[in-house]
C-alpha cells in the first residue's frame, strides 16, 4: 500500500513537472515565432516567402521520414506472373543469377540444351490414355519402325522418337510417350514434359472423352501449341457414330476454352494387331496374330496442312513452352535450395541458443528470442525467401513471439525432459541441460514456423507470423525434440 501511494505521488510530481516544462516551452516558442514573424513582415517580401517555403519543406520532409519509418510496409517483390512471354535472354539471366547464389540449375539448363538440340526438326508428340492406339498410329505412319504393340495396356514405357517425312519432304520426328493413366507413377509427367518439348500435340482417344482426358486436354491447351484430336479405332463405329463423336469432341474442347479448327479433329483406324484363332479344314485350331487394316489418310493430310500453315510460329511457340518449363524447373530448384539453406540457418541458430543456455546460470528466453540470435535468424530466413521486412517488423514479430514463448515454455520444458529420457545412460538429467534443450526447441520451432509462414505469404507480417508460430508450436516442439536433444548433448560433451 505504502509503495503504491509513493508511486502515485511520484507520478503526480512528474505530471506537474511536464506541465511546467510544456507551458514554458509553449511560451518560449510562441514568443520567438511571433518575434520572427514580425521581423519577416517588416523585411522584404521575398525573405518572408523563402522562409515560409523552407519551413514547409522541413515539415514535409519530417512527415515523409515518419511515414517511411513507421507506416509504410515494404512490399515483397511481386512474384512475376507477367503476361509477357519469357525470352531466351530472360531465362538465361535468371539461370545465371540463381547459379551465382548456389542454386542447382542443371535441370533447367538441360531443358534449354534439349531445345537447342531439337531446333532443326519439328516434333509431333502423340499423347493420350494407355491403349488409345498411339504406338499403333506411329507404326501405321512409319511401318518400318516396327513399334511394339501390346494388348495389356501400354507397352511404351519411355519416350521414343521415329523419323517420318511430311509432304514437303522435311524430316519430322514422331514421339511416342507412355500413356497417361497407366499404372506406374510419374509416367504422366514424362508424357507431359514431352508434349511441352514438341511443336504439335496429337491427342489420341478412342471414344468420347473421359473426364481425365478432358483435364489432360485442358492442361495441354495451356502449353499453347497446335493440337490435333485423333479419334482412333474408327473401324468400331459406323459413319454416323463417327460424325457425332467428332462433333462431341469439338464441343468438349470448345467448352474448356480450346479454339479448335474442325479440320483438327480426325477419325482414323491405326489398325493394330489382333489375336485370332484359326481353324483349318481338318478342324485343327491355331492361334495367330493378324494386322487390322489401317486407314490414317485424313490424319496425314491434317498434319501436312497444319505444318504448312503454321510454319515459323511452330518454333516460337515451342520455345515459349520450353522457356516456361525451364522457369518452372528453376523455381523448383530454388525451392529446394531455400529448404536446404533454411535448414542450415535454423540448425546453427538452435545450436547458438543451446550454447547460450548452457553457459547462462539462469537463462531467460527473452534474451534469446529477442536478442541477437533471434534477430539474425529472422533476417536470414526473410532474405532467403525474398522478403524484405523493416527492422521494426522483425522487432515486432520477435516481441509478439516472445509473449507466446512465455506460455509455451512449460510445455517446451516438459517435452525436453521427456525427450532426454530417450537417451540411455544419461542418469538423472541435470536441470541446465533440460533448459538448454527447451530453449533450443523453441528456436527450432520459431525457425520452422517462420519458414512455413514465409513460403506461404512471401513476406513477414509480424502478427500473422507470430500467430502461426503459436498455432504450430506444440507440433514443432514434438517434431524437433530428438534432433535438438542430440545437439544439446553434443554441445555439452564438446
Ligand atoms: N479396333 C482397333 N483396335 C486398335 C486400333 N489401333 C490400335 N488398336 C488396338 O488398341 C490396343 C492398344 O494399342 P497401342 O498402340 O498399344 O496403344 P497405346 O498404349 O496408346 O500405344 C491394341 O490392342 C491395338 O491392337 C484400331 O484402329 N482399331
Ligand atoms: Mg504405346
Short mmCIF file of C-alpha atoms and ligand atoms in Angstrom, two decimals:
data_model
loop_
_atom_site.label_atom_id
_atom_site.label_comp_id
_atom_site.label_asym_id
_atom_site.label_seq_id
_atom_site.Cartn_x
_atom_site.Cartn_y
_atom_site.Cartn_z
CA UNK A 1 0.00 0.00 0.00
CA UNK A 2 2.69 2.40 1.02
CA UNK A 3 4.67 1.74 -2.12
CA UNK A 4 1.57 2.23 -4.22
CA UNK A 5 0.95 5.64 -2.66
CA UNK A 6 4.55 6.65 -3.16
CA UNK A 7 4.35 5.79 -6.85
CA UNK A 8 1.16 7.80 -7.24
CA UNK A 9 2.70 10.85 -5.65
CA UNK A 10 5.79 10.44 -7.81
CA UNK A 11 3.66 10.27 -10.95
CA UNK A 12 1.77 13.40 -9.84
CA UNK A 13 5.07 15.24 -9.40
CA UNK A 14 6.21 14.13 -12.84
CA UNK A 15 2.95 15.33 -14.39
CA UNK A 16 3.38 18.70 -12.70
CA UNK A 17 6.95 18.99 -13.98
CA UNK A 18 5.91 18.07 -17.51
CA UNK A 19 3.15 20.69 -17.36
CA UNK A 20 5.58 23.40 -16.24
CA UNK A 21 8.13 22.49 -18.90
CA UNK A 22 5.46 22.28 -21.61
CA UNK A 23 3.96 25.65 -20.72
CA UNK A 24 7.43 27.20 -20.62
CA UNK A 25 8.27 25.70 -23.99
CA UNK A 26 4.97 26.89 -25.48
CA UNK A 27 5.57 30.45 -24.25
CA UNK A 28 9.15 30.40 -25.49
CA UNK A 29 8.23 29.02 -28.91
CA UNK A 30 5.32 31.38 -29.49
CA UNK A 31 7.41 34.33 -28.32
CA UNK A 32 10.20 33.62 -30.74
CA UNK A 33 7.79 32.67 -33.52
CA UNK A 34 5.94 35.98 -33.19
CA UNK A 35 9.25 37.75 -32.99
CA UNK A 36 10.48 36.19 -36.20
CA UNK A 37 7.12 36.77 -37.89
CA UNK A 38 7.17 40.49 -37.05
CA UNK A 39 10.69 40.88 -38.35
CA UNK A 40 9.89 38.99 -41.53
CA UNK A 41 6.87 41.17 -42.22
CA UNK A 42 8.90 44.26 -41.70
CA UNK A 43 11.55 42.99 -44.09
CA UNK A 44 11.37 42.42 -47.85
CA UNK A 45 8.63 40.10 -49.15
CA UNK A 46 10.98 37.60 -50.82
CA UNK A 47 12.57 36.86 -47.44
CA UNK A 48 9.14 36.06 -45.98
CA UNK A 49 8.26 33.69 -48.78
CA UNK A 50 11.63 31.93 -48.76
CA UNK A 51 11.35 31.47 -45.02
CA UNK A 52 7.82 30.05 -45.17
CA UNK A 53 8.90 27.82 -48.09
CA UNK A 54 11.81 26.37 -46.13
CA UNK A 55 9.60 25.75 -43.10
CA UNK A 56 7.07 23.86 -45.19
CA UNK A 57 9.80 21.84 -46.86
CA UNK A 58 11.20 20.84 -43.47
CA UNK A 59 7.76 19.85 -42.22
CA UNK A 60 7.10 17.74 -45.33
CA UNK A 61 10.49 16.02 -45.05
CA UNK A 62 9.79 15.17 -41.42
CA UNK A 63 6.36 13.75 -42.32
CA UNK A 64 7.84 11.70 -45.15
CA UNK A 65 10.54 10.28 -42.88
CA UNK A 66 7.97 9.32 -40.26
CA UNK A 67 5.80 7.67 -42.92
CA UNK A 68 8.72 5.71 -44.29
CA UNK A 69 9.88 4.58 -40.90
CA UNK A 70 6.63 3.74 -39.19
CA UNK A 71 3.73 3.43 -41.57
CA UNK A 72 5.00 2.10 -44.85
CA UNK A 73 5.36 -1.65 -45.09
CA UNK A 74 7.91 -2.77 -47.57
CA UNK A 75 6.13 -4.87 -50.15
CA UNK A 76 7.97 -8.04 -51.02
CA UNK A 77 8.92 -8.15 -54.69
CA UNK A 78 5.84 -9.31 -56.59
CA UNK A 79 6.16 -12.87 -57.81
CA UNK A 80 6.29 -12.31 -61.55
CA UNK A 81 3.23 -13.69 -63.30
CA UNK A 82 3.60 -11.37 -66.22
CA UNK A 83 1.69 -11.86 -69.42
CA UNK A 84 4.78 -11.09 -71.44
CA UNK A 85 6.33 -14.38 -72.51
CA UNK A 86 9.78 -15.19 -71.23
CA UNK A 87 12.54 -14.52 -73.71
CA UNK A 88 15.72 -16.51 -74.09
CA UNK A 89 17.67 -13.66 -72.51
CA UNK A 90 15.27 -13.50 -69.55
CA UNK A 91 15.54 -17.14 -68.71
CA UNK A 92 19.29 -17.23 -69.22
CA UNK A 93 19.74 -14.21 -66.97
CA UNK A 94 17.61 -15.84 -64.29
CA UNK A 95 19.65 -19.02 -64.52
CA UNK A 96 22.93 -17.12 -64.18
CA UNK A 97 21.63 -15.24 -61.16
CA UNK A 98 20.40 -18.38 -59.46
CA UNK A 99 23.58 -20.27 -60.23
CA UNK A 100 25.66 -17.50 -58.70
CA UNK A 101 23.71 -17.88 -55.47
CA UNK A 102 24.32 -21.61 -55.41
CA UNK A 103 21.04 -22.98 -56.76
CA UNK A 104 21.33 -26.21 -58.75
CA UNK A 105 20.23 -25.03 -62.19
CA UNK A 106 21.23 -28.18 -64.07
CA UNK A 107 17.69 -29.39 -64.78
CA UNK A 108 16.56 -26.06 -66.13
CA UNK A 109 19.70 -25.83 -68.21
CA UNK A 110 19.16 -29.33 -69.57
CA UNK A 111 15.80 -28.21 -70.98
CA UNK A 112 17.43 -25.34 -72.84
CA UNK A 113 20.07 -27.67 -74.21
CA UNK A 114 17.40 -30.13 -75.32
CA UNK A 115 15.59 -27.28 -77.06
CA UNK A 116 18.75 -26.33 -78.93
CA UNK A 117 19.29 -29.96 -79.95
CA UNK A 118 15.76 -30.15 -81.35
CA UNK A 119 15.93 -26.90 -83.24
CA UNK A 120 16.29 -28.48 -86.67
CA UNK A 121 13.39 -30.92 -86.57
CA UNK A 122 9.69 -30.49 -85.99
CA UNK A 123 8.42 -32.81 -83.25
CA UNK A 124 4.94 -34.28 -83.23
CA UNK A 125 4.04 -35.76 -79.88
CA UNK A 126 1.39 -38.47 -79.64
CA UNK A 127 -0.41 -38.08 -76.35
CA UNK A 128 -3.29 -39.98 -74.85
CA UNK A 129 -4.51 -42.61 -72.43
CA UNK A 130 -2.98 -46.06 -72.32
CA UNK A 131 -4.22 -48.26 -75.18
CA UNK A 132 -5.76 -45.43 -77.16
CA UNK A 133 -3.53 -46.57 -80.01
CA UNK A 134 -0.60 -44.14 -80.04
CA UNK A 135 2.03 -46.75 -80.82
CA UNK A 136 -0.20 -48.34 -83.44
CA UNK A 137 -0.68 -44.96 -85.12
CA UNK A 138 3.04 -44.39 -85.31
CA UNK A 139 3.52 -47.83 -86.73
CA UNK A 140 0.91 -47.10 -89.36
CA UNK A 141 2.71 -43.89 -90.29
CA UNK A 142 6.19 -45.40 -90.21
CA UNK A 143 5.73 -49.11 -91.00
CA UNK A 144 9.45 -49.89 -90.91
CA UNK A 145 9.72 -48.55 -87.33
CA UNK A 146 8.07 -51.68 -86.02
CA UNK A 147 6.86 -50.29 -82.71
CA UNK A 148 5.99 -52.92 -80.16
CA UNK A 149 2.28 -53.02 -79.56
CA UNK A 150 0.86 -54.63 -76.50
CA UNK A 151 -2.71 -55.56 -75.76
CA UNK A 152 -2.45 -55.42 -71.98
CA UNK A 153 -2.27 -51.70 -71.65
CA UNK A 154 0.54 -49.61 -72.95
CA UNK A 155 3.84 -51.07 -73.88
CA UNK A 156 5.79 -47.89 -74.32
CA UNK A 157 7.46 -47.24 -71.01
CA UNK A 158 9.72 -44.49 -72.15
CA UNK A 159 9.90 -41.87 -74.82
CA UNK A 160 10.82 -42.91 -78.36
CA UNK A 161 11.27 -40.89 -81.50
CA UNK A 162 10.61 -42.10 -85.04
CA UNK A 163 11.60 -40.45 -88.30
CA UNK A 164 8.89 -39.50 -90.73
CA UNK A 165 8.74 -37.19 -93.76
CA UNK A 166 5.96 -34.74 -94.43
CA UNK A 167 4.57 -33.83 -97.87
CA UNK A 168 7.36 -31.28 -98.43
CA UNK A 169 9.98 -33.94 -97.72
CA UNK A 170 11.08 -32.34 -94.43
CA UNK A 171 12.13 -34.67 -91.66
CA UNK A 172 9.64 -34.81 -88.82
CA UNK A 173 10.10 -36.67 -85.55
CA UNK A 174 7.15 -38.58 -84.15
CA UNK A 175 7.29 -39.00 -80.39
CA UNK A 176 5.73 -41.97 -78.67
CA UNK A 177 5.24 -41.37 -74.95
CA UNK A 178 3.91 -43.52 -72.14
CA UNK A 179 0.14 -43.40 -71.94
CA UNK A 180 -1.38 -41.21 -69.30
CA UNK A 181 -3.45 -43.03 -66.74
CA UNK A 182 -1.05 -46.00 -66.73
CA UNK A 183 -0.23 -47.75 -63.51
CA UNK A 184 3.33 -46.57 -62.95
CA UNK A 185 3.69 -43.32 -61.07
CA UNK A 186 5.44 -40.46 -62.72
CA UNK A 187 4.79 -41.64 -66.26
CA UNK A 188 2.32 -38.89 -66.83
CA UNK A 189 4.98 -36.30 -66.05
CA UNK A 190 7.24 -37.81 -68.68
CA UNK A 191 4.46 -37.56 -71.23
CA UNK A 192 3.51 -34.02 -70.27
CA UNK A 193 7.10 -32.81 -70.45
CA UNK A 194 7.49 -34.42 -73.82
CA UNK A 195 4.37 -32.60 -75.02
CA UNK A 196 5.93 -29.31 -73.94
CA UNK A 197 9.07 -30.06 -75.90
CA UNK A 198 7.10 -30.84 -79.07
CA UNK A 199 5.85 -28.48 -81.77
CA UNK A 200 2.49 -30.16 -82.26
CA UNK A 201 0.49 -32.40 -79.94
CA UNK A 202 -1.70 -35.17 -81.32
CA UNK A 203 -4.21 -36.20 -78.70
CA UNK A 204 -5.29 -39.78 -79.34
CA UNK A 205 -8.56 -41.13 -77.97
CA UNK A 206 -10.83 -43.99 -78.99
CA UNK A 207 -14.28 -42.80 -77.90
CA UNK A 208 -15.93 -39.79 -76.33
CA UNK A 209 -13.57 -38.09 -73.87
CA UNK A 210 -13.46 -39.29 -70.29
CA UNK A 211 -13.19 -36.78 -67.50
CA UNK A 212 -9.46 -37.37 -67.11
CA UNK A 213 -8.95 -36.95 -70.84
CA UNK A 214 -10.74 -33.63 -70.71
CA UNK A 215 -8.50 -32.44 -67.91
CA UNK A 216 -5.40 -33.60 -69.82
CA UNK A 217 -6.51 -31.59 -72.85
CA UNK A 218 -7.12 -28.62 -70.62
CA UNK A 219 -3.53 -28.85 -69.38
CA UNK A 220 -2.23 -29.28 -72.93
CA UNK A 221 -4.10 -26.19 -74.12
CA UNK A 222 -2.09 -24.15 -71.66
CA UNK A 223 1.09 -25.01 -73.50
CA UNK A 224 -0.35 -23.06 -76.40
CA UNK A 225 0.64 -25.27 -79.27
CA UNK A 226 -1.28 -26.66 -82.22
CA UNK A 227 -3.44 -29.56 -81.10
CA UNK A 228 -4.97 -32.27 -83.24
CA UNK A 229 -7.54 -34.63 -81.75
CA UNK A 230 -7.32 -38.08 -83.25
CA UNK A 231 -10.30 -40.36 -82.79
CA UNK A 232 -8.74 -43.77 -83.29
CA UNK A 233 -10.34 -47.19 -83.80
CA UNK A 234 -12.88 -45.69 -86.19
CA UNK A 235 -13.43 -49.22 -87.51
CA UNK A 236 -15.53 -49.84 -84.42
CA UNK A 237 -18.01 -47.12 -85.32
CA UNK A 238 -20.49 -46.56 -88.14
CA UNK A 239 -20.17 -43.44 -90.26
CA UNK A 240 -22.95 -41.68 -88.30
CA UNK A 241 -21.42 -42.64 -84.96
CA UNK A 242 -18.08 -41.27 -86.11
CA UNK A 243 -19.64 -37.99 -87.19
CA UNK A 244 -21.46 -37.50 -83.90
CA UNK A 245 -18.39 -38.48 -81.85
CA UNK A 246 -16.29 -35.95 -83.73
CA UNK A 247 -18.91 -33.29 -83.12
CA UNK A 248 -18.89 -34.16 -79.40
CA UNK A 249 -15.11 -33.95 -79.28
CA UNK A 250 -15.19 -30.50 -80.88
CA UNK A 251 -17.82 -29.32 -78.41
CA UNK A 252 -15.97 -30.65 -75.40
CA UNK A 253 -12.74 -28.97 -76.38
CA UNK A 254 -14.68 -25.81 -77.12
CA UNK A 255 -16.28 -25.93 -73.66
CA UNK A 256 -12.87 -25.85 -71.97
CA UNK A 257 -11.76 -22.87 -73.98
CA UNK A 258 -9.89 -24.65 -76.76
CA UNK A 259 -10.36 -22.91 -80.06
CA UNK A 260 -10.10 -25.94 -82.29
CA UNK A 261 -10.45 -25.86 -86.06
CA UNK A 262 -12.84 -28.61 -87.23
CA UNK A 263 -10.04 -29.77 -89.55
CA UNK A 264 -8.06 -30.61 -86.42
CA UNK A 265 -10.36 -33.42 -85.33
CA UNK A 266 -9.93 -36.55 -87.41
CA UNK A 267 -11.22 -40.11 -87.22
CA UNK A 268 -8.80 -42.87 -88.22
CA UNK A 269 -8.01 -46.54 -87.78
CA UNK A 270 -4.46 -47.23 -86.78
CA UNK A 271 -5.13 -50.87 -87.32
CA UNK A 272 -3.21 -52.52 -84.57
CA UNK A 273 -2.98 -56.22 -84.15
CA UNK A 274 -5.46 -58.80 -83.09
CA UNK A 275 -5.03 -62.37 -81.84
CA UNK A 276 -7.27 -64.77 -83.72
CA UNK A 277 -7.92 -68.49 -83.53
CA UNK A 278 -7.77 -70.03 -86.97
CA UNK A 279 -9.44 -73.32 -87.73
CA UNK A 280 -8.07 -75.27 -90.66
CA UNK A 281 -10.14 -77.54 -92.90
CA UNK A 282 -9.33 -80.58 -90.77
CA UNK A 283 -10.64 -78.80 -87.67
CA UNK A 284 -7.26 -78.01 -86.05
CA UNK A 285 -7.12 -74.68 -84.16
CA UNK A 286 -4.07 -72.43 -84.17
CA UNK A 287 -3.51 -69.04 -82.56
CA UNK A 288 -2.37 -66.38 -84.99
CA UNK A 289 -1.70 -62.66 -84.90
CA UNK A 290 -3.32 -60.63 -87.63
CA UNK A 291 -2.87 -56.98 -88.51
CA UNK A 292 -6.04 -54.97 -88.91
CA UNK A 293 -6.10 -52.78 -91.99
CA UNK A 294 -5.05 -49.21 -91.24
CA UNK A 295 -6.76 -46.10 -92.53
CA UNK A 296 -4.93 -42.96 -91.47
CA UNK A 297 -5.05 -40.86 -94.66
CA UNK A 298 -7.05 -38.00 -93.07
CA UNK A 299 -4.53 -37.71 -90.25
CA UNK A 300 -1.60 -37.42 -92.63
CA UNK A 301 -3.47 -34.76 -94.60
CA UNK A 302 -4.33 -32.83 -91.44
CA UNK A 303 -0.71 -32.94 -90.24
CA UNK A 304 0.66 -31.79 -93.58
CA UNK A 305 -1.80 -28.93 -93.76
CA UNK A 306 -1.08 -27.84 -90.22
CA UNK A 307 2.69 -27.88 -90.74
CA UNK A 308 2.36 -25.86 -93.92
CA UNK A 309 0.04 -23.33 -92.27
CA UNK A 310 1.90 -22.82 -89.04
CA UNK A 311 5.38 -22.50 -90.49
CA UNK A 312 7.75 -20.48 -88.32
CA UNK A 313 5.27 -19.99 -85.46
CA UNK A 314 5.77 -23.65 -84.57
CA UNK A 315 9.25 -22.88 -83.36
CA UNK A 316 8.43 -19.73 -81.40
CA UNK A 317 5.54 -21.49 -79.68
CA UNK A 318 7.72 -24.45 -78.77
CA UNK A 319 10.41 -22.10 -77.46
CA UNK A 320 7.96 -20.31 -75.23
CA UNK A 321 6.67 -23.53 -73.76
CA UNK A 322 10.19 -24.77 -73.09
CA UNK A 323 11.26 -21.46 -71.53
CA UNK A 324 8.29 -21.68 -69.22
CA UNK A 325 9.18 -25.26 -68.37
CA UNK A 326 12.78 -24.22 -67.66
CA UNK A 327 11.47 -21.43 -65.42
CA UNK A 328 9.34 -23.96 -63.57
CA UNK A 329 12.36 -26.25 -63.12
CA UNK A 330 14.33 -23.29 -61.83
CA UNK A 331 11.56 -22.41 -59.38
CA UNK A 332 11.63 -25.99 -58.08
CA UNK A 333 15.40 -25.86 -57.69
CA UNK A 334 15.13 -22.55 -55.89
CA UNK A 335 12.58 -24.02 -53.53
CA UNK A 336 14.92 -26.92 -52.85
CA UNK A 337 17.81 -24.55 -52.25
CA UNK A 338 15.76 -22.46 -49.83
CA UNK A 339 14.76 -25.52 -47.88
CA UNK A 340 18.36 -26.67 -47.53
CA UNK A 341 19.69 -23.24 -46.62
CA UNK A 342 16.91 -22.56 -44.15
CA UNK A 343 17.65 -25.90 -42.50
CA UNK A 344 21.25 -24.77 -42.05
CA UNK A 345 20.21 -21.39 -40.67
CA UNK A 346 17.76 -22.94 -38.21
CA UNK A 347 20.29 -25.52 -37.05
CA UNK A 348 23.02 -23.01 -36.47
CA UNK A 349 20.69 -20.64 -34.59
CA UNK A 350 19.37 -23.51 -32.49
CA UNK A 351 22.93 -24.54 -31.67
CA UNK A 352 23.77 -20.97 -30.61
CA UNK A 353 20.67 -20.87 -28.42
CA UNK A 354 21.71 -24.14 -26.79
CA UNK A 355 25.24 -22.91 -26.17
CA UNK A 356 23.84 -19.68 -24.73
CA UNK A 357 21.50 -21.54 -22.43
CA UNK A 358 24.20 -23.97 -21.30
CA UNK A 359 26.53 -21.08 -20.49
CA UNK A 360 23.99 -18.97 -18.62
CA UNK A 361 23.44 -19.58 -14.96
CA UNK A 362 19.82 -18.64 -15.15
CA UNK A 363 18.97 -18.35 -18.82
CA UNK A 364 15.97 -16.41 -19.99
CA UNK A 365 14.25 -16.93 -23.29
CA UNK A 366 13.69 -13.22 -23.69
CA UNK A 367 17.36 -12.56 -24.26
CA UNK A 368 17.45 -15.49 -26.64
CA UNK A 369 14.41 -14.77 -28.77
CA UNK A 370 14.56 -11.00 -28.89
CA UNK A 371 18.30 -10.81 -28.78
CA UNK A 372 20.93 -11.24 -31.40
CA UNK A 373 20.27 -14.89 -32.34
CA UNK A 374 16.56 -14.40 -32.92
CA UNK A 375 17.09 -11.25 -34.96
CA UNK A 376 19.84 -12.80 -37.05
CA UNK A 377 17.81 -15.95 -37.74
CA UNK A 378 14.73 -13.96 -38.74
CA UNK A 379 16.76 -11.69 -41.02
CA UNK A 380 18.50 -14.58 -42.72
CA UNK A 381 15.31 -16.55 -43.29
CA UNK A 382 13.48 -13.49 -44.63
CA UNK A 383 16.31 -12.79 -47.04
CA UNK A 384 16.28 -16.37 -48.23
CA UNK A 385 12.57 -16.13 -49.05
CA UNK A 386 12.88 -12.77 -50.77
CA UNK A 387 11.02 -10.92 -48.03
CA UNK A 388 12.38 -7.51 -47.13
CA UNK A 389 10.87 -6.61 -43.77
CA UNK A 390 11.69 -3.37 -41.98
CA UNK A 391 13.71 -3.71 -38.80
CA UNK A 392 10.59 -2.63 -36.96
CA UNK A 393 8.65 -5.61 -38.36
CA UNK A 394 11.32 -8.03 -37.21
CA UNK A 395 11.32 -6.46 -33.78
CA UNK A 396 7.54 -6.61 -33.60
CA UNK A 397 7.46 -10.22 -34.75
CA UNK A 398 10.03 -11.26 -32.16
CA UNK A 399 8.35 -9.41 -29.34
CA UNK A 400 4.93 -10.88 -30.26
CA UNK A 401 6.53 -14.34 -30.43
CA UNK A 402 8.18 -13.70 -27.08
CA UNK A 403 4.85 -13.42 -25.32
CA UNK A 404 3.79 -16.71 -26.93
CA UNK A 405 7.02 -18.36 -25.84
CA UNK A 406 6.27 -17.39 -22.24
CA UNK A 407 3.14 -19.51 -22.41
CA UNK A 408 4.80 -22.36 -24.28
CA UNK A 409 7.84 -22.62 -22.04
CA UNK A 410 6.39 -25.10 -19.53
CA UNK A 411 5.37 -27.34 -22.42
CA UNK A 412 8.78 -27.00 -24.01
CA UNK A 413 10.48 -27.94 -20.74
CA UNK A 414 8.25 -30.99 -20.41
CA UNK A 415 8.92 -32.07 -23.98
CA UNK A 416 12.65 -31.51 -23.47
CA UNK A 417 12.71 -33.55 -20.26
CA UNK A 418 10.82 -36.37 -21.91
CA UNK A 419 12.98 -36.27 -24.98
CA UNK A 420 16.17 -36.55 -22.97
CA UNK A 421 14.88 -39.66 -21.25
CA UNK A 422 15.06 -41.39 -24.61
CA UNK A 423 18.84 -41.20 -24.45
CA UNK A 424 20.09 -44.10 -22.33
CA UNK A 425 22.88 -43.69 -19.82
CA UNK A 426 22.15 -40.06 -19.02
CA UNK A 427 21.02 -40.89 -15.50
CA UNK A 428 19.17 -38.05 -13.82
CA UNK A 429 19.14 -35.24 -16.29
CA UNK A 430 20.58 -32.02 -14.96
CA UNK A 431 18.21 -29.04 -14.94
CA UNK A 432 20.59 -26.96 -17.04
CA UNK A 433 20.53 -29.45 -19.87
CA UNK A 434 16.73 -29.59 -19.87
CA UNK A 435 16.62 -25.82 -20.08
CA UNK A 436 19.11 -25.80 -22.92
CA UNK A 437 17.07 -28.33 -24.87
CA UNK A 438 13.87 -26.41 -24.14
CA UNK A 439 15.33 -23.15 -25.44
CA UNK A 440 16.86 -24.87 -28.41
CA UNK A 441 13.48 -26.39 -29.17
CA UNK A 442 11.82 -23.02 -29.08
CA UNK A 443 14.33 -21.70 -31.60
CA UNK A 444 13.89 -24.70 -33.79
CA UNK A 445 10.11 -24.22 -33.68
CA UNK A 446 10.42 -20.49 -34.33
CA UNK A 447 12.62 -21.08 -37.38
CA UNK A 448 10.46 -23.81 -38.85
CA UNK A 449 7.27 -21.88 -38.33
CA UNK A 450 8.85 -18.83 -39.94
CA UNK A 451 9.87 -20.84 -43.00
CA UNK A 452 6.28 -22.09 -43.41
CA UNK A 453 4.92 -18.59 -42.97
CA UNK A 454 7.36 -17.04 -45.41
CA UNK A 455 6.79 -19.62 -48.10
CA UNK A 456 3.05 -19.16 -47.69
CA UNK A 457 2.83 -15.37 -47.65
CA UNK A 458 6.11 -14.34 -49.25
CA UNK A 459 6.59 -11.60 -46.65
CA UNK A 460 6.88 -11.12 -42.91
CA UNK A 461 3.60 -9.91 -41.47
CA UNK A 462 4.52 -9.75 -37.77
CA UNK A 463 1.11 -10.51 -36.30
CA UNK A 464 0.31 -13.26 -38.80
CA UNK A 465 3.74 -14.85 -38.39
CA UNK A 466 3.52 -14.76 -34.58
CA UNK A 467 0.02 -16.22 -34.67
CA UNK A 468 1.13 -19.06 -36.93
CA UNK A 469 4.09 -19.66 -34.64
CA UNK A 470 1.73 -20.02 -31.70
CA UNK A 471 -0.62 -22.33 -33.57
CA UNK A 472 2.10 -24.72 -34.65
CA UNK A 473 4.40 -24.57 -31.65
CA UNK A 474 3.42 -27.79 -29.88
CA UNK A 475 3.68 -29.75 -33.11
CA UNK A 476 7.09 -28.25 -33.86
CA UNK A 477 8.31 -28.96 -30.33
CA UNK A 478 7.40 -32.62 -30.58
CA UNK A 479 8.86 -32.95 -34.05
CA UNK A 480 12.16 -31.34 -33.12
CA UNK A 481 12.91 -32.88 -29.75
CA UNK A 482 15.21 -35.74 -30.80
CA UNK A 483 17.19 -33.55 -33.16
CA UNK A 484 17.61 -30.77 -30.59
CA UNK A 485 18.35 -33.09 -27.68
CA UNK A 486 21.12 -34.70 -29.73
CA UNK A 487 22.52 -31.29 -30.50
CA UNK A 488 22.48 -30.27 -26.85
CA UNK A 489 24.18 -33.48 -25.74
CA UNK A 490 26.88 -32.99 -28.36
CA UNK A 491 27.44 -29.42 -27.17
CA UNK A 492 27.59 -30.48 -23.56
CA UNK A 493 30.16 -33.16 -24.28
CA UNK A 494 32.07 -30.84 -26.58
N1 LIG B 1 -10.12 -51.97 -83.36
C1 LIG B 1 -8.98 -51.29 -83.36
N2 LIG B 1 -8.05 -51.54 -82.43
C2 LIG B 1 -6.91 -50.84 -82.47
C3 LIG B 1 -6.68 -49.83 -83.42
N3 LIG B 1 -5.47 -49.28 -83.17
C4 LIG B 1 -4.95 -49.91 -82.11
N4 LIG B 1 -5.82 -50.84 -81.67
C5 LIG B 1 -5.61 -51.73 -80.54
O1 LIG B 1 -5.55 -50.98 -79.34
C6 LIG B 1 -4.65 -51.60 -78.42
C7 LIG B 1 -3.63 -50.60 -77.92
O2 LIG B 1 -2.82 -50.08 -78.94
P1 LIG B 1 -1.44 -49.39 -78.66
O3 LIG B 1 -0.95 -48.83 -79.95
O4 LIG B 1 -0.53 -50.28 -77.91
O5 LIG B 1 -1.90 -48.21 -77.71
P2 LIG B 1 -1.02 -47.17 -76.89
O6 LIG B 1 -1.00 -47.66 -75.49
O7 LIG B 1 -1.78 -45.90 -76.99
O8 LIG B 1 0.32 -47.08 -77.52
C8 LIG B 1 -4.02 -52.74 -79.18
O9 LIG B 1 -4.67 -53.91 -78.83
C9 LIG B 1 -4.29 -52.44 -80.63
O10 LIG B 1 -4.41 -53.63 -81.41
C10 LIG B 1 -7.70 -49.60 -84.40
O11 LIG B 1 -7.59 -48.75 -85.28
N5 LIG B 1 -8.82 -50.34 -84.32
MG1 LIG B 2 2.14 -47.33 -76.67
#
